């Protein structure tokens, strides 16, 4: 419970900082109790309409393994790809070939599922975002500020 309170304070501080940024990618924190699948939300805050994005997720494979992505309704018409080029790194790419766009503002776009490894003992593990790029409706690249997420033992 103490860990959850500490991380709640961190999330509140993070949200305050995030609102001051122009373009941001961020992961929500999540908790687990035993060996299970956990789901983290992935969101963006953008001042532009977006036609695509890409990023890498980096994580400690001694704690968790990548399971799957679940798109929200906002990007159901996008082509979504995920590839694990090496252990502990997943590349995610989404593009709109149909003309759909992500309206500017704060939007939750994905739920990323991880499997907590059997027998893994840890209080928390960090999921990092690297090499982030948003593509606006004119094809211009935008490099957003990023904030990691944490999977916390309950």
XYZ file of C-alpha atoms in Angstrom:
154
model
C 0.000 0.000 0.000
C 2.894 2.326 0.819
C 4.380 1.687 -2.645
C 1.044 2.497 -4.278
C 0.767 5.789 -2.339
C 4.303 6.754 -3.332
C 3.625 6.008 -6.988
C 0.307 7.887 -6.825
C 2.215 11.008 -5.745
C 4.655 10.464 -8.616
C 1.761 10.098 -11.085
C 0.163 13.334 -9.796
C 3.457 15.189 -10.221
C 3.883 13.620 -13.650
C 0.405 14.748 -14.759
C 1.157 18.313 -13.674
C 4.409 18.338 -15.647
C 2.785 16.615 -18.642
C 0.078 19.252 -19.008
C 2.756 21.923 -19.390
C 4.454 20.100 -22.312
C 3.565 20.691 -25.972
C 3.748 17.118 -27.371
C 4.090 14.187 -24.988
C 3.981 10.356 -24.987
C 3.421 8.608 -21.681
C 2.629 5.257 -20.074
C 0.278 4.754 -17.135
C 1.467 2.839 -14.088
C -0.084 -0.506 -13.163
C 0.106 -2.970 -10.279
C 0.239 -6.756 -10.011
C -0.167 -9.244 -7.188
C 1.251 -12.527 -8.537
C 2.191 -14.073 -11.864
C -0.301 -12.535 -14.261
C -0.865 -10.399 -17.334
C -0.803 -6.659 -16.622
C -2.021 -3.879 -18.886
C -0.520 -0.380 -19.199
C -2.188 2.485 -21.007
C -0.153 4.430 -23.589
C -1.266 7.970 -24.319
C -0.227 11.069 -26.213
C -0.812 14.765 -25.733
C -0.462 16.608 -29.010
C -1.130 20.122 -30.236
C -1.409 18.800 -33.801
C -3.659 16.255 -35.530
C -1.674 13.023 -35.963
C -1.636 10.457 -38.823
C 0.906 8.051 -37.373
C 3.427 7.299 -34.665
C 6.317 5.047 -33.788
C 8.214 4.257 -30.619
C 10.233 1.587 -28.875
C 9.309 0.129 -25.499
C 12.258 -1.076 -23.430
C 11.878 -3.289 -20.369
C 13.683 -5.775 -18.125
C 12.993 -9.309 -19.405
C 13.909 -10.818 -16.044
C 10.709 -9.174 -14.712
C 8.206 -9.062 -17.594
C 7.676 -10.264 -21.162
C 5.779 -8.440 -23.903
C 2.408 -10.065 -24.589
C 0.214 -8.005 -26.933
C -1.179 -4.603 -27.938
C -4.842 -3.612 -27.755
C -5.847 -0.546 -29.774
C -8.482 1.868 -28.504
C -11.344 2.942 -30.779
C -9.397 6.080 -31.724
C -6.914 4.078 -33.822
C -9.067 1.115 -34.913
C -8.735 2.202 -38.560
C -4.924 2.527 -38.327
C -2.477 -0.157 -39.404
C -0.770 -1.224 -36.164
C 2.444 -3.250 -36.110
C 4.571 -4.522 -33.231
C 7.902 -6.259 -33.604
C 10.378 -7.464 -30.994
C 13.760 -7.013 -32.744
C 15.630 -7.990 -29.578
C 14.823 -9.178 -26.071
C 13.538 -6.342 -23.935
C 12.661 -4.044 -26.855
C 9.408 -3.792 -28.812
C 9.047 -1.463 -31.812
C 5.500 -0.155 -32.327
C 4.374 1.577 -35.529
C 0.888 2.838 -36.426
C -0.129 4.557 -39.672
C -3.374 5.751 -41.165
C -3.720 4.861 -44.842
C -7.446 5.651 -44.803
C -7.163 9.359 -44.006
C -8.196 8.873 -40.364
C -6.405 11.068 -37.868
C -5.940 11.371 -34.142
C -7.431 14.694 -33.078
C -5.164 16.983 -31.071
C -5.434 16.794 -27.292
C -4.804 14.092 -24.696
C -5.723 10.653 -26.088
C -5.251 7.116 -24.776
C -4.362 5.068 -27.878
C -3.130 1.662 -26.729
C -3.154 -0.831 -23.923
C 0.126 -2.724 -23.759
C 0.008 -6.114 -22.077
C 2.969 -7.693 -20.325
C 3.230 -11.074 -18.656
C 4.888 -11.004 -15.261
C 7.535 -13.729 -15.378
C 6.954 -16.848 -13.307
C 8.887 -16.536 -10.059
C 9.950 -12.936 -10.700
C 10.359 -11.049 -7.445
C 10.536 -7.264 -7.688
C 8.918 -4.190 -6.140
C 8.694 -2.312 -9.429
C 10.034 -2.374 -12.963
C 10.337 0.530 -15.373
C 8.996 0.498 -18.935
C 10.844 3.094 -21.019
C 9.877 4.792 -24.275
C 12.687 5.494 -26.751
C 12.937 6.861 -30.309
C 9.445 8.423 -30.265
C 8.038 10.086 -33.386
C 4.585 11.476 -34.132
C 3.668 12.215 -37.765
C 1.245 15.059 -38.361
C -1.344 15.224 -41.165
C 1.192 16.991 -43.439
C 3.791 14.224 -43.010
C 6.059 16.247 -40.726
C 7.819 14.443 -37.893
C 7.366 15.612 -34.316
C 9.638 14.324 -31.543
C 7.615 14.413 -28.311
C 8.786 14.464 -24.723
C 8.404 10.997 -23.154
C 7.586 9.696 -19.681
C 8.030 6.040 -18.637
C 5.571 3.820 -16.811
C 6.048 1.421 -13.912
C 4.711 -2.007 -13.082
C 4.485 -2.092 -9.294
C 4.084 -5.038 -6.940
C 0.919 -4.695 -4.901
